[in-house]
């Protein structure tokens, strides 16, 4: 009897030449600026001790946009007032958390298939992430 292991496919960084279409595809053209700023603002609130702005990577999975993640550090302490979670996560997990908060927050203000589909896709992806427990605790 043999067992096969299926490796989890990770998200990949969007190449520079495709960055211009990432935000409109993820959030929709009408919400891309508002949504991008919401994600940055949530990161400031989630990690006030470690996040102070900077360049962000864009991540996709299976050709679909997923989330934004800051490049400024490899790890972030999540200690902000909007979540009861206190812990340290990778930059990728911090980006997933901030992007999920952005999707959720904006979905109360705007009716958009981009927001609901993006949230669902990212939430499903985060369930198989190596830091799934921390992500789940942080958004709960």
Tab-separated table of N, CA and C in Angstrom:
chain	number	residue	atom	x	y	z
A	1	UNK	N	0.845	-1.177	0.000
A	1	UNK	CA	0.000	0.000	0.000
A	1	UNK	C	0.892	1.242	0.000
A	2	UNK	N	0.644	2.118	-0.916
A	2	UNK	CA	1.440	3.335	-0.962
A	2	UNK	C	0.545	4.533	-0.678
A	3	UNK	N	1.154	5.531	-0.128
A	3	UNK	CA	0.421	6.771	0.117
A	3	UNK	C	1.097	7.872	-0.671
A	4	UNK	N	0.314	8.730	-1.189
A	4	UNK	CA	0.884	9.869	-1.905
A	4	UNK	C	0.591	11.131	-1.118
A	5	UNK	N	1.530	12.010	-1.161
A	5	UNK	CA	1.388	13.284	-0.469
A	5	UNK	C	1.206	14.367	-1.528
A	6	UNK	N	0.162	15.108	-1.393
A	6	UNK	CA	-0.080	16.215	-2.304
A	6	UNK	C	0.399	17.482	-1.609
A	7	UNK	N	1.392	18.089	-2.184
A	7	UNK	CA	1.948	19.301	-1.589
A	7	UNK	C	1.003	20.472	-1.814
A	8	UNK	N	0.875	21.280	-0.796
A	8	UNK	CA	0.069	22.486	-0.893
A	8	UNK	C	0.749	23.438	-1.867
A	9	UNK	N	-0.006	23.942	-2.787
A	9	UNK	CA	0.554	24.909	-3.723
A	9	UNK	C	0.482	26.290	-3.101
A	10	UNK	N	1.615	26.940	-3.030
A	10	UNK	CA	1.617	28.263	-2.433
A	10	UNK	C	1.306	29.338	-3.453
A	11	UNK	N	0.938	30.447	-2.902
A	11	UNK	CA	0.711	31.625	-3.730
A	11	UNK	C	2.068	32.108	-4.240
A	12	UNK	N	2.044	32.748	-5.375
A	12	UNK	CA	3.282	33.276	-5.953
A	12	UNK	C	3.153	34.790	-6.112
A	13	UNK	N	4.305	35.436	-6.083
A	13	UNK	CA	4.334	36.889	-6.247
A	13	UNK	C	4.060	37.227	-7.709
A	14	UNK	N	3.189	38.183	-7.907
A	14	UNK	CA	2.833	38.638	-9.255
A	14	UNK	C	4.047	39.340	-9.866
A	15	UNK	N	4.422	38.949	-11.084
A	15	UNK	CA	5.565	39.610	-11.731
A	15	UNK	C	5.289	41.092	-12.001
A	16	UNK	N	6.345	41.848	-12.027
A	16	UNK	CA	6.266	43.309	-12.202
A	16	UNK	C	5.387	43.724	-13.387
A	17	UNK	N	5.510	43.017	-14.502
A	17	UNK	CA	4.757	43.417	-15.692
A	17	UNK	C	3.250	43.209	-15.554
A	18	UNK	N	2.813	42.403	-14.581
A	18	UNK	CA	1.371	42.197	-14.389
A	18	UNK	C	0.817	42.921	-13.165
A	19	UNK	N	1.646	43.633	-12.451
A	19	UNK	CA	1.184	44.373	-11.265
A	19	UNK	C	0.082	45.388	-11.580
A	20	UNK	N	0.157	46.122	-12.716
A	20	UNK	CA	-0.879	47.130	-12.974
A	20	UNK	C	-2.308	46.573	-13.016
A	21	UNK	N	-2.486	45.327	-13.366
A	21	UNK	CA	-3.837	44.763	-13.447
A	21	UNK	C	-4.260	44.005	-12.189
A	22	UNK	N	-3.362	43.866	-11.229
A	22	UNK	CA	-3.678	43.085	-10.034
A	22	UNK	C	-4.824	43.699	-9.228
A	23	UNK	N	-4.694	44.949	-8.822
A	23	UNK	CA	-5.720	45.579	-7.977
A	23	UNK	C	-7.078	45.678	-8.670
A	24	UNK	N	-7.135	46.095	-9.947
A	24	UNK	CA	-8.452	46.128	-10.599
A	24	UNK	C	-9.089	44.743	-10.704
A	25	UNK	N	-8.268	43.710	-10.886
A	25	UNK	CA	-8.814	42.366	-10.994
A	25	UNK	C	-9.273	41.856	-9.634
A	26	UNK	N	-8.528	42.172	-8.585
A	26	UNK	CA	-8.878	41.705	-7.238
A	26	UNK	C	-10.085	42.438	-6.671
A	27	UNK	N	-10.087	43.763	-6.775
A	27	UNK	CA	-11.116	44.572	-6.117
A	27	UNK	C	-12.128	45.209	-7.065
A	28	UNK	N	-11.850	45.183	-8.353
A	28	UNK	CA	-12.689	45.896	-9.306
A	28	UNK	C	-12.137	47.302	-9.505
A	29	UNK	N	-12.254	47.804	-10.704
A	29	UNK	CA	-11.701	49.135	-11.018
A	29	UNK	C	-12.287	50.230	-10.141
A	30	UNK	N	-13.575	50.151	-9.848
A	30	UNK	CA	-14.214	51.232	-9.092
A	30	UNK	C	-13.795	51.260	-7.626
A	31	UNK	N	-13.307	50.152	-7.111
A	31	UNK	CA	-12.940	50.083	-5.687
A	31	UNK	C	-11.448	49.900	-5.440
A	32	UNK	N	-10.639	49.830	-6.481
A	32	UNK	CA	-9.245	49.447	-6.277
A	32	UNK	C	-8.469	50.410	-5.375
A	33	UNK	N	-8.669	51.699	-5.491
A	33	UNK	CA	-7.943	52.671	-4.663
A	33	UNK	C	-8.449	52.599	-3.218
A	34	UNK	N	-9.758	52.578	-3.059
A	34	UNK	CA	-10.357	52.495	-1.725
A	34	UNK	C	-9.920	51.210	-1.029
A	35	UNK	N	-9.937	50.102	-1.755
A	35	UNK	CA	-9.597	48.807	-1.167
A	35	UNK	C	-8.115	48.729	-0.811
A	36	UNK	N	-7.272	49.207	-1.691
A	36	UNK	CA	-5.838	49.188	-1.404
A	36	UNK	C	-5.548	49.990	-0.137
A	37	UNK	N	-6.140	51.180	-0.030
A	37	UNK	CA	-5.942	52.005	1.168
A	37	UNK	C	-6.519	51.343	2.413
A	38	UNK	N	-7.635	50.635	2.269
A	38	UNK	CA	-8.225	49.925	3.406
A	38	UNK	C	-7.275	48.848	3.915
A	39	UNK	N	-6.659	48.108	3.017
A	39	UNK	CA	-5.716	47.054	3.424
A	39	UNK	C	-4.534	47.674	4.160
A	40	UNK	N	-3.972	48.753	3.631
A	40	UNK	CA	-2.847	49.426	4.290
A	40	UNK	C	-3.256	49.942	5.674
A	41	UNK	N	-4.436	50.516	5.759
A	41	UNK	CA	-4.920	51.036	7.049
A	41	UNK	C	-5.122	49.922	8.067
A	42	UNK	N	-5.671	48.801	7.601
A	42	UNK	CA	-5.833	47.678	8.527
A	42	UNK	C	-4.485	47.166	8.999
A	43	UNK	N	-3.493	47.140	8.133
A	43	UNK	CA	-2.170	46.687	8.552
A	43	UNK	C	-1.597	47.610	9.617
A	44	UNK	N	-1.798	48.910	9.461
A	44	UNK	CA	-1.331	49.867	10.476
A	44	UNK	C	-1.985	49.599	11.827
A	45	UNK	N	-3.272	49.268	11.802
A	45	UNK	CA	-4.001	49.008	13.048
A	45	UNK	C	-3.678	47.639	13.633
A	46	UNK	N	-3.442	46.657	12.769
A	46	UNK	CA	-3.140	45.307	13.237
A	46	UNK	C	-1.738	45.187	13.820
A	47	UNK	N	-0.800	45.920	13.253
A	47	UNK	CA	0.589	45.801	13.682
A	47	UNK	C	1.232	47.174	13.875
A	48	UNK	N	0.721	47.937	14.842
A	48	UNK	CA	1.245	49.296	15.028
A	48	UNK	C	2.705	49.326	15.480
A	49	UNK	N	3.189	48.255	16.084
A	49	UNK	CA	4.576	48.235	16.550
A	49	UNK	C	5.570	47.930	15.437
A	50	UNK	N	5.125	47.249	14.390
A	50	UNK	CA	6.052	46.798	13.357
A	50	UNK	C	5.815	47.381	11.972
A	51	UNK	N	4.593	47.785	11.665
A	51	UNK	CA	4.322	48.257	10.312
A	51	UNK	C	4.367	49.768	10.246
A	52	UNK	N	5.117	50.273	9.284
A	52	UNK	CA	5.204	51.714	9.096
A	52	UNK	C	5.211	52.106	7.638
A	53	UNK	N	4.516	51.337	6.824
A	53	UNK	CA	4.457	51.632	5.400
A	53	UNK	C	5.499	50.847	4.628
A	54	UNK	N	5.575	51.126	3.346
A	54	UNK	CA	6.553	50.462	2.500
A	54	UNK	C	5.926	49.782	1.300
A	55	UNK	N	6.762	49.109	0.540
A	55	UNK	CA	6.344	48.426	-0.682
A	55	UNK	C	5.647	47.112	-0.330
A	56	UNK	N	4.636	46.762	-1.101
A	56	UNK	CA	3.895	45.520	-0.895
A	56	UNK	C	4.023	44.624	-2.117
A	57	UNK	N	4.091	43.326	-1.868
A	57	UNK	CA	4.021	42.341	-2.940
A	57	UNK	C	2.568	41.978	-3.164
A	58	UNK	N	2.257	41.595	-4.399
A	58	UNK	CA	0.931	41.093	-4.741
A	58	UNK	C	1.057	39.595	-4.981
A	59	UNK	N	0.121	38.832	-4.441
A	59	UNK	CA	0.165	37.375	-4.551
A	59	UNK	C	-1.043	36.855	-5.316
A	60	UNK	N	-0.784	35.802	-6.096
A	60	UNK	CA	-1.840	35.122	-6.826
A	60	UNK	C	-1.696	33.619	-6.607
A	61	UNK	N	-2.771	32.910	-6.899
A	61	UNK	CA	-2.769	31.451	-6.808
A	61	UNK	C	-3.602	30.919	-7.965
A	62	UNK	N	-3.019	30.012	-8.704
A	62	UNK	CA	-3.689	29.433	-9.866
A	62	UNK	C	-4.189	30.512	-10.831
A	63	UNK	N	-3.375	31.550	-10.995
A	63	UNK	CA	-3.690	32.618	-11.940
A	63	UNK	C	-4.707	33.633	-11.468
A	64	UNK	N	-5.166	33.514	-10.226
A	64	UNK	CA	-6.163	34.463	-9.708
A	64	UNK	C	-5.550	35.282	-8.573
A	65	UNK	N	-5.876	36.573	-8.519
A	65	UNK	CA	-5.311	37.417	-7.464
A	65	UNK	C	-5.846	37.012	-6.101
A	66	UNK	N	-4.957	37.087	-5.089
A	66	UNK	CA	-5.349	36.674	-3.742
A	66	UNK	C	-5.222	37.766	-2.693
A	67	UNK	N	-4.005	38.290	-2.518
A	67	UNK	CA	-3.785	39.223	-1.409
A	67	UNK	C	-2.542	40.060	-1.635
A	68	UNK	N	-2.397	41.059	-0.778
A	68	UNK	CA	-1.237	41.939	-0.747
A	68	UNK	C	-0.467	41.617	0.524
A	69	UNK	N	0.857	41.744	0.504
A	69	UNK	CA	1.656	41.520	1.718
A	69	UNK	C	2.832	42.493	1.747
A	70	UNK	N	3.095	43.071	2.914
A	70	UNK	CA	4.182	44.046	3.026
A	70	UNK	C	5.556	43.383	2.895
A	71	UNK	N	6.490	44.123	2.309
A	71	UNK	CA	7.864	43.655	2.162
A	71	UNK	C	8.784	44.163	3.274
A	72	UNK	N	8.334	45.078	4.077
A	72	UNK	CA	9.215	45.797	4.998
A	72	UNK	C	9.858	44.938	6.083
A	73	UNK	N	9.246	43.822	6.420
A	73	UNK	CA	9.778	42.917	7.445
A	73	UNK	C	9.401	41.492	7.069
A	74	UNK	N	10.076	40.541	7.680
A	74	UNK	CA	9.707	39.148	7.423
A	74	UNK	C	8.638	38.668	8.400
A	75	UNK	N	8.539	39.311	9.577
A	75	UNK	CA	7.561	38.922	10.591
A	75	UNK	C	6.933	40.179	11.185
A	76	UNK	N	5.670	40.032	11.596
A	76	UNK	CA	4.932	41.150	12.187
A	76	UNK	C	4.231	40.698	13.455
A	77	UNK	N	4.299	41.546	14.477
A	77	UNK	CA	3.516	41.312	15.699
A	77	UNK	C	2.129	41.896	15.483
A	78	UNK	N	1.128	41.054	15.659
A	78	UNK	CA	-0.257	41.505	15.539
A	78	UNK	C	-0.738	41.805	16.959
A	79	UNK	N	-0.967	43.092	17.226
A	79	UNK	CA	-1.342	43.511	18.577
A	79	UNK	C	-2.405	44.597	18.581
A	80	UNK	N	-2.930	44.887	17.427
A	80	UNK	CA	-3.864	46.002	17.308
A	80	UNK	C	-5.163	45.798	18.056
A	81	UNK	N	-5.919	46.878	18.158
A	81	UNK	CA	-7.158	46.876	18.941
A	81	UNK	C	-8.321	46.185	18.243
A	82	UNK	N	-8.209	45.894	16.958
A	82	UNK	CA	-9.366	45.340	16.245
A	82	UNK	C	-9.482	43.828	16.358
A	83	UNK	N	-8.499	43.191	16.936
A	83	UNK	CA	-8.563	41.740	17.110
A	83	UNK	C	-8.028	41.373	18.487
A	84	UNK	N	-8.543	40.333	19.057
A	84	UNK	CA	-8.041	39.867	20.340
A	84	UNK	C	-6.782	39.036	20.198
A	85	UNK	N	-6.415	38.730	18.979
A	85	UNK	CA	-5.228	37.906	18.737
A	85	UNK	C	-3.961	38.680	19.058
A	86	UNK	N	-3.079	38.052	19.785
A	86	UNK	CA	-1.766	38.607	20.078
A	86	UNK	C	-0.747	37.572	19.632
A	87	UNK	N	0.054	37.888	18.647
A	87	UNK	CA	1.046	36.932	18.188
A	87	UNK	C	1.882	37.496	17.071
A	88	UNK	N	2.811	36.675	16.625
A	88	UNK	CA	3.704	37.070	15.549
A	88	UNK	C	3.461	36.150	14.359
A	89	UNK	N	3.375	36.742	13.179
A	89	UNK	CA	3.124	35.979	11.957
A	89	UNK	C	4.081	36.447	10.862
A	90	UNK	N	4.186	35.637	9.818
A	90	UNK	CA	5.003	36.011	8.663
A	90	UNK	C	4.369	37.206	7.956
A	91	UNK	N	5.163	37.849	7.113
A	91	UNK	CA	4.636	38.960	6.311
A	91	UNK	C	3.491	38.482	5.430
A	92	UNK	N	3.622	37.268	4.895
A	92	UNK	CA	2.555	36.731	4.049
A	92	UNK	C	1.263	36.561	4.843
A	93	UNK	N	1.348	35.975	6.032
A	93	UNK	CA	0.147	35.793	6.866
A	93	UNK	C	-0.423	37.140	7.285
A	94	UNK	N	0.440	38.104	7.618
A	94	UNK	CA	-0.035	39.436	7.989
A	94	UNK	C	-0.789	40.073	6.824
A	95	UNK	N	-0.268	39.896	5.620
A	95	UNK	CA	-0.951	40.416	4.444
A	95	UNK	C	-2.293	39.754	4.206
A	96	UNK	N	-2.345	38.445	4.422
A	96	UNK	CA	-3.622	37.738	4.279
A	96	UNK	C	-4.631	38.288	5.270
A	97	UNK	N	-4.217	38.468	6.509
A	97	UNK	CA	-5.109	38.978	7.559
A	97	UNK	C	-5.607	40.377	7.190
A	98	UNK	N	-4.692	41.264	6.815
A	98	UNK	CA	-5.078	42.642	6.465
A	98	UNK	C	-5.993	42.671	5.245
A	99	UNK	N	-5.716	41.814	4.260
A	99	UNK	CA	-6.550	41.784	3.058
A	99	UNK	C	-7.938	41.236	3.380
A	100	UNK	N	-8.014	40.205	4.218
A	100	UNK	CA	-9.319	39.680	4.627
A	100	UNK	C	-10.127	40.749	5.364
A	101	UNK	N	-9.480	41.494	6.251
A	101	UNK	CA	-10.166	42.586	6.939
A	101	UNK	C	-10.645	43.634	5.936
A	102	UNK	N	-9.818	43.962	4.957
A	102	UNK	CA	-10.213	44.933	3.948
A	102	UNK	C	-11.435	44.481	3.161
A	103	UNK	N	-11.414	43.234	2.697
A	103	UNK	CA	-12.579	42.686	1.981
A	103	UNK	C	-13.832	42.768	2.848
A	104	UNK	N	-13.720	42.301	4.075
A	104	UNK	CA	-14.879	42.248	4.967
A	104	UNK	C	-15.432	43.641	5.237
A	105	UNK	N	-14.562	44.551	5.601
A	105	UNK	CA	-14.973	45.922	5.916
A	105	UNK	C	-15.688	46.580	4.731
A	106	UNK	N	-15.101	46.456	3.566
A	106	UNK	CA	-15.675	47.103	2.380
A	106	UNK	C	-16.984	46.457	1.948
A	107	UNK	N	-17.147	45.169	2.229
A	107	UNK	CA	-18.378	44.481	1.811
A	107	UNK	C	-19.611	45.022	2.535
A	108	UNK	N	-19.414	45.694	3.674
A	108	UNK	CA	-20.541	46.311	4.379
A	108	UNK	C	-20.927	47.651	3.748
A	109	UNK	N	-20.024	48.226	2.980
A	109	UNK	CA	-20.279	49.527	2.359
A	109	UNK	C	-20.628	49.442	0.884
A	110	UNK	N	-20.124	48.401	0.205
A	110	UNK	CA	-20.285	48.306	-1.247
A	110	UNK	C	-20.792	46.924	-1.640
A	111	UNK	N	-21.696	46.902	-2.582
A	111	UNK	CA	-22.146	45.644	-3.175
A	111	UNK	C	-21.207	45.353	-4.343
A	112	UNK	N	-20.422	44.301	-4.230
A	112	UNK	CA	-19.455	44.014	-5.280
A	112	UNK	C	-19.140	42.524	-5.325
A	113	UNK	N	-19.273	41.958	-6.516
A	113	UNK	CA	-18.892	40.560	-6.681
A	113	UNK	C	-17.395	40.376	-6.473
A	114	UNK	N	-16.610	41.385	-6.829
A	114	UNK	CA	-15.161	41.302	-6.622
A	114	UNK	C	-14.846	41.100	-5.146
A	115	UNK	N	-15.539	41.826	-4.274
A	115	UNK	CA	-15.282	41.712	-2.839
A	115	UNK	C	-15.688	40.347	-2.300
A	116	UNK	N	-16.875	39.887	-2.653
A	116	UNK	CA	-17.334	38.597	-2.118
A	116	UNK	C	-16.535	37.437	-2.695
A	117	UNK	N	-16.249	37.475	-3.988
A	117	UNK	CA	-15.454	36.402	-4.594
A	117	UNK	C	-14.020	36.421	-4.086
A	118	UNK	N	-13.442	37.603	-3.971
A	118	UNK	CA	-12.073	37.728	-3.476
A	118	UNK	C	-11.944	37.237	-2.042
A	119	UNK	N	-12.910	37.628	-1.198
A	119	UNK	CA	-12.891	37.177	0.193
A	119	UNK	C	-12.999	35.649	0.255
A	120	UNK	N	-13.941	35.085	-0.478
A	120	UNK	CA	-14.134	33.638	-0.457
A	120	UNK	C	-12.910	32.878	-0.931
A	121	UNK	N	-12.296	33.356	-2.003
A	121	UNK	CA	-11.095	32.711	-2.541
A	121	UNK	C	-9.942	32.794	-1.548
A	122	UNK	N	-9.746	33.960	-0.933
A	122	UNK	CA	-8.653	34.131	0.019
A	122	UNK	C	-8.911	33.360	1.303
A	123	UNK	N	-10.147	33.360	1.770
A	123	UNK	CA	-10.484	32.611	2.985
A	123	UNK	C	-10.216	31.121	2.775
A	124	UNK	N	-10.620	30.589	1.624
A	124	UNK	CA	-10.383	29.170	1.322
A	124	UNK	C	-8.884	28.887	1.232
A	125	UNK	N	-8.141	29.778	0.604
A	125	UNK	CA	-6.687	29.605	0.505
A	125	UNK	C	-6.047	29.624	1.890
A	126	UNK	N	-6.491	30.530	2.744
A	126	UNK	CA	-5.877	30.673	4.073
A	126	UNK	C	-6.084	29.438	4.948
A	127	UNK	N	-7.124	28.667	4.671
A	127	UNK	CA	-7.392	27.459	5.464
A	127	UNK	C	-6.293	26.416	5.305
A	128	UNK	N	-5.578	26.448	4.181
A	128	UNK	CA	-4.487	25.502	3.949
A	128	UNK	C	-3.112	26.130	4.125
A	129	UNK	N	-3.070	27.356	4.567
A	129	UNK	CA	-1.801	28.057	4.763
A	129	UNK	C	-1.079	27.467	5.977
A	130	UNK	N	0.249	27.431	5.977
A	130	UNK	CA	0.982	26.921	7.153
A	130	UNK	C	0.641	27.657	8.456
A	131	UNK	N	0.204	28.900	8.352
A	131	UNK	CA	-0.182	29.678	9.542
A	131	UNK	C	-1.702	29.824	9.626
A	132	UNK	N	-2.417	28.816	9.166
A	132	UNK	CA	-3.882	28.863	9.148
A	132	UNK	C	-4.465	29.119	10.532
A	133	UNK	N	-3.917	28.511	11.557
A	133	UNK	CA	-4.448	28.693	12.919
A	133	UNK	C	-4.327	30.148	13.357
A	134	UNK	N	-3.176	30.748	13.100
A	134	UNK	CA	-2.965	32.141	13.493
A	134	UNK	C	-3.862	33.085	12.689
A	135	UNK	N	-3.979	32.828	11.392
A	135	UNK	CA	-4.845	33.657	10.544
A	135	UNK	C	-6.282	33.575	11.033
A	136	UNK	N	-6.728	32.380	11.287
A	136	UNK	CA	-8.109	32.178	11.754
A	136	UNK	C	-8.362	32.886	13.088
A	137	UNK	N	-7.424	32.773	14.009
A	137	UNK	CA	-7.577	33.443	15.299
A	137	UNK	C	-7.583	34.964	15.135
A	138	UNK	N	-6.753	35.458	14.240
A	138	UNK	CA	-6.652	36.907	14.059
A	138	UNK	C	-7.887	37.521	13.425
A	139	UNK	N	-8.577	36.765	12.571
A	139	UNK	CA	-9.768	37.339	11.913
A	139	UNK	C	-11.053	37.007	12.635
A	140	UNK	N	-10.982	36.145	13.633
A	140	UNK	CA	-12.182	35.725	14.371
A	140	UNK	C	-12.618	36.774	15.368
